[in-house]
XYZ file of C-alpha atoms in Angstrom:
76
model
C 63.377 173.602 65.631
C 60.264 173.009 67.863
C 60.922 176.572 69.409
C 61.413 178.408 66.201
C 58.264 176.738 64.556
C 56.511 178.161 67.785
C 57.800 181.330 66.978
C 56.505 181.222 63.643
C 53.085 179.871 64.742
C 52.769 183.211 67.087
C 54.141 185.407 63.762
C 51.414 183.782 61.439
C 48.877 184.456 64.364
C 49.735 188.247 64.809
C 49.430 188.836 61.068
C 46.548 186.840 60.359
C 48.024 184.247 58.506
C 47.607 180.582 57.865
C 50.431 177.553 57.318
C 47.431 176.546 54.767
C 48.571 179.541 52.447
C 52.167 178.964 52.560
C 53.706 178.842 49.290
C 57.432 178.455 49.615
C 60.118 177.437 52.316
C 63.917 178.034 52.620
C 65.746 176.951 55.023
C 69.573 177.244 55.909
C 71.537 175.434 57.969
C 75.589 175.473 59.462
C 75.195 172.109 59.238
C 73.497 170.224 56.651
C 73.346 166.974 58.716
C 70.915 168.461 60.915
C 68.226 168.352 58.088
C 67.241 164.981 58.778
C 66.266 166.101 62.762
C 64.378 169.745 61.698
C 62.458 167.651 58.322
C 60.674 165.475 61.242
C 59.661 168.338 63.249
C 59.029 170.780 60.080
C 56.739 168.300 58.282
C 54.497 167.598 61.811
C 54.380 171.059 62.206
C 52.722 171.698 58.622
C 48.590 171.080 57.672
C 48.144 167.811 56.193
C 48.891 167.818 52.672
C 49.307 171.590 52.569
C 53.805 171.503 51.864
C 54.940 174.310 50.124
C 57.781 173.927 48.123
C 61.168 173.988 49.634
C 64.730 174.315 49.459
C 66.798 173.192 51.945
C 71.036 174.316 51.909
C 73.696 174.257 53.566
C 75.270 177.985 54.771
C 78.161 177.706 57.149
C 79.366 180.933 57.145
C 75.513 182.160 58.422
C 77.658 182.664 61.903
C 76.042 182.065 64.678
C 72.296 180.658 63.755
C 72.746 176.952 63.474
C 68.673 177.371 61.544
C 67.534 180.121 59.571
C 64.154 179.866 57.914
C 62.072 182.126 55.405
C 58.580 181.532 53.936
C 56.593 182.986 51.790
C 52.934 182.893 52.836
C 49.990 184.079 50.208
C 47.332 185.910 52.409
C 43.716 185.630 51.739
């Protein structure tokens, strides 16, 4: 989780965007018992007060990503 959120953090940085603007959050895992481990990361990760709405499922037959995450960020 830490890695991918990295990942993201260089993405938002390349494209001149902010976590401030994001709007919306899906995530999808193999194994929905993992949630509980990526929330704690995912929620230190985000600006204070600043959580977009999100969905969080369950998708085992994604293969071989045990995380897949999309967002939808409004730009200024």
């Amino acid at each position: 989780t830490k890695a991918l959120l990295a990942r993201y953090d260089e993405l938002f940085q390349t494209f001149g965007l902010k976590k401030e603007n994001l709007v919306a959050m899906f995530s999808y895992f193999n194994d929905i018992g993992q949630y509980e481990q990526f929330a704690k990361h995912y929620q230190a990760w985000l600006p204070a007060g600043k959580a977009p709405s999100d969905i969080s499922v369950q998708a085992p037959s994604m293969g071989v990503n045990e995380l897949e995450l999309q967002f939808i960020v409004a730009q200024d």
